[in-house]
Amino acid sequence: GQQLNQSPQSMFIQEGEDVSMNCTSSSIFNTWLWYKQEPGEGPVLLIALYKAGELTSNGRLTAQFGITRKDSFLNISASIPSDVGIYFCAGQLVSGSRLTFGEGTQLTVNP
Amino acid sequence: DGGITQSPKYLFRKEGQNVTLSCEQNLNHDAMYWYRQDPGQGLRLIYYSQIVNDFQKGDIAEGYSVSREKKESFPLTVTSAQKNPTAFYLCASSKSQGGTGELFFGEGSRLTVL
């Protein structure tokens, strides 16, 4: 099946720092999504991107759909302790197809 | 409130036993999914269903079985044929199969084989 390479695998940062993570693929995706999973919970959708080059924000989070359609980026500004969790990227080849998930980025924020 | 309910949250099983994980949704979604989560491996699709009485294998279906007798329910059975069943299992739903890509997840069930 399709594979998404997500990096970094883990991040340990101080409260207030900015965070960047990304996903790359050898395939072209029609849709990119970013989910967050808090400990002991299921993932929750943060941002969905449907157009190459699209830049979308959700509070302190900003995600971009790469112009090549093979990558996506998520930035978190001014991190806070509740940002802790695993962030997953997901790609959809065409509308209506199954999602492919990245391996996740484990984020730890030290107060 | 609308959502997805998984039960039990924690489950222990002896080797050689089958176990069934429950997933119920009241979102009126057509599609439902089961994912397996292992540390550092992301979410891997086990089975999915687009409509009642129909389901398809995902990427790691061996050792698992499902049924979709009602729109609201999509139980997963982990059989004794599954070689490494200890994992966190997530159920999800969407308005239609694939759709816009937005999945709604339950809180998960953690299965430990002793």
mmCIF file of C-alpha atoms in Angstrom, chain A residues 1 9 31 33 35 37 40-45 50 86 88 92 95-99 101-104, chain B residues 9 35 37 40-43 45 48 57-59 88 90 97-103 105-108:
data_model
loop_
_atom_site.group_PDB
_atom_site.id
_atom_site.type_symbol
_atom_site.label_atom_id
_atom_site.label_comp_id
_atom_site.label_asym_id
_atom_site.label_seq_id
_atom_site.Cartn_x
_atom_site.Cartn_y
_atom_site.Cartn_z
ATOM 1 C CA GLY A 1 0.000 0.000 0.000
ATOM 2 C CA GLN A 9 9.267 10.716 15.160
ATOM 3 C CA THR A 31 -6.187 15.529 0.209
ATOM 4 C CA LEU A 33 -5.200 15.867 6.806
ATOM 5 C CA TYR A 35 -4.979 14.579 13.324
ATOM 6 C CA GLN A 37 -4.234 11.967 19.453
ATOM 7 C CA GLY A 40 -5.661 7.184 25.874
ATOM 8 C CA GLU A 41 -7.960 8.789 23.302
ATOM 9 C CA GLY A 42 -8.782 8.453 19.629
ATOM 10 C CA PRO A 43 -7.379 10.908 17.057
ATOM 11 C CA VAL A 44 -9.241 14.136 16.355
ATOM 12 C CA LEU A 45 -9.093 16.044 13.081
ATOM 13 C CA TYR A 50 -7.840 19.994 -0.337
ATOM 14 C CA ILE A 86 0.769 12.292 18.853
ATOM 15 C CA PHE A 88 -0.631 12.113 12.540
ATOM 16 C CA GLN A 92 -6.104 10.529 0.464
ATOM 17 C CA SER A 95 -11.757 11.816 -3.093
ATOM 18 C CA GLY A 96 -13.580 8.898 -1.529
ATOM 19 C CA SER A 97 -10.560 6.611 -1.245
ATOM 20 C CA ARG A 98 -9.120 5.203 1.964
ATOM 21 C CA LEU A 99 -6.764 7.234 4.099
ATOM 22 C CA PHE A 101 -1.610 7.475 7.838
ATOM 23 C CA GLY A 102 1.926 8.508 8.728
ATOM 24 C CA GLU A 103 3.697 6.931 11.702
ATOM 25 C CA GLY A 104 3.025 9.923 13.921
ATOM 26 C CA LYS B 9 -11.649 0.227 27.092
ATOM 27 C CA TYR B 35 -7.666 0.422 12.841
ATOM 28 C CA GLN B 37 -2.289 1.103 16.472
ATOM 29 C CA GLY B 40 5.709 3.964 16.043
ATOM 30 C CA GLN B 41 3.629 2.338 13.297
ATOM 31 C CA GLY B 42 0.780 4.742 12.799
ATOM 32 C CA LEU B 43 -2.716 3.470 12.142
ATOM 33 C CA LEU B 45 -6.563 -0.473 8.545
ATOM 34 C CA TYR B 48 -13.977 -1.240 6.718
ATOM 35 C CA LYS B 57 -10.537 -6.252 4.125
ATOM 36 C CA GLY B 58 -8.003 -3.595 4.888
ATOM 37 C CA ASP B 59 -4.239 -3.962 4.945
ATOM 38 C CA PHE B 88 -4.651 -0.503 20.756
ATOM 39 C CA LEU B 90 -9.551 2.202 17.156
ATOM 40 C CA GLN B 97 -16.599 5.753 2.507
ATOM 41 C CA GLY B 98 -13.559 7.953 2.071
ATOM 42 C CA GLY B 99 -15.523 11.114 1.442
ATOM 43 C CA THR B 100 -13.606 14.217 2.437
ATOM 44 C CA GLY B 101 -11.238 12.167 4.577
ATOM 45 C CA GLU B 102 -12.655 13.283 7.903
ATOM 46 C CA LEU B 103 -12.885 10.346 10.269
ATOM 47 C CA PHE B 105 -12.737 8.071 16.131
ATOM 48 C CA GLY B 106 -13.802 6.314 19.289
ATOM 49 C CA GLU B 107 -11.647 6.348 22.417
ATOM 50 C CA GLY B 108 -10.086 2.995 21.608
#
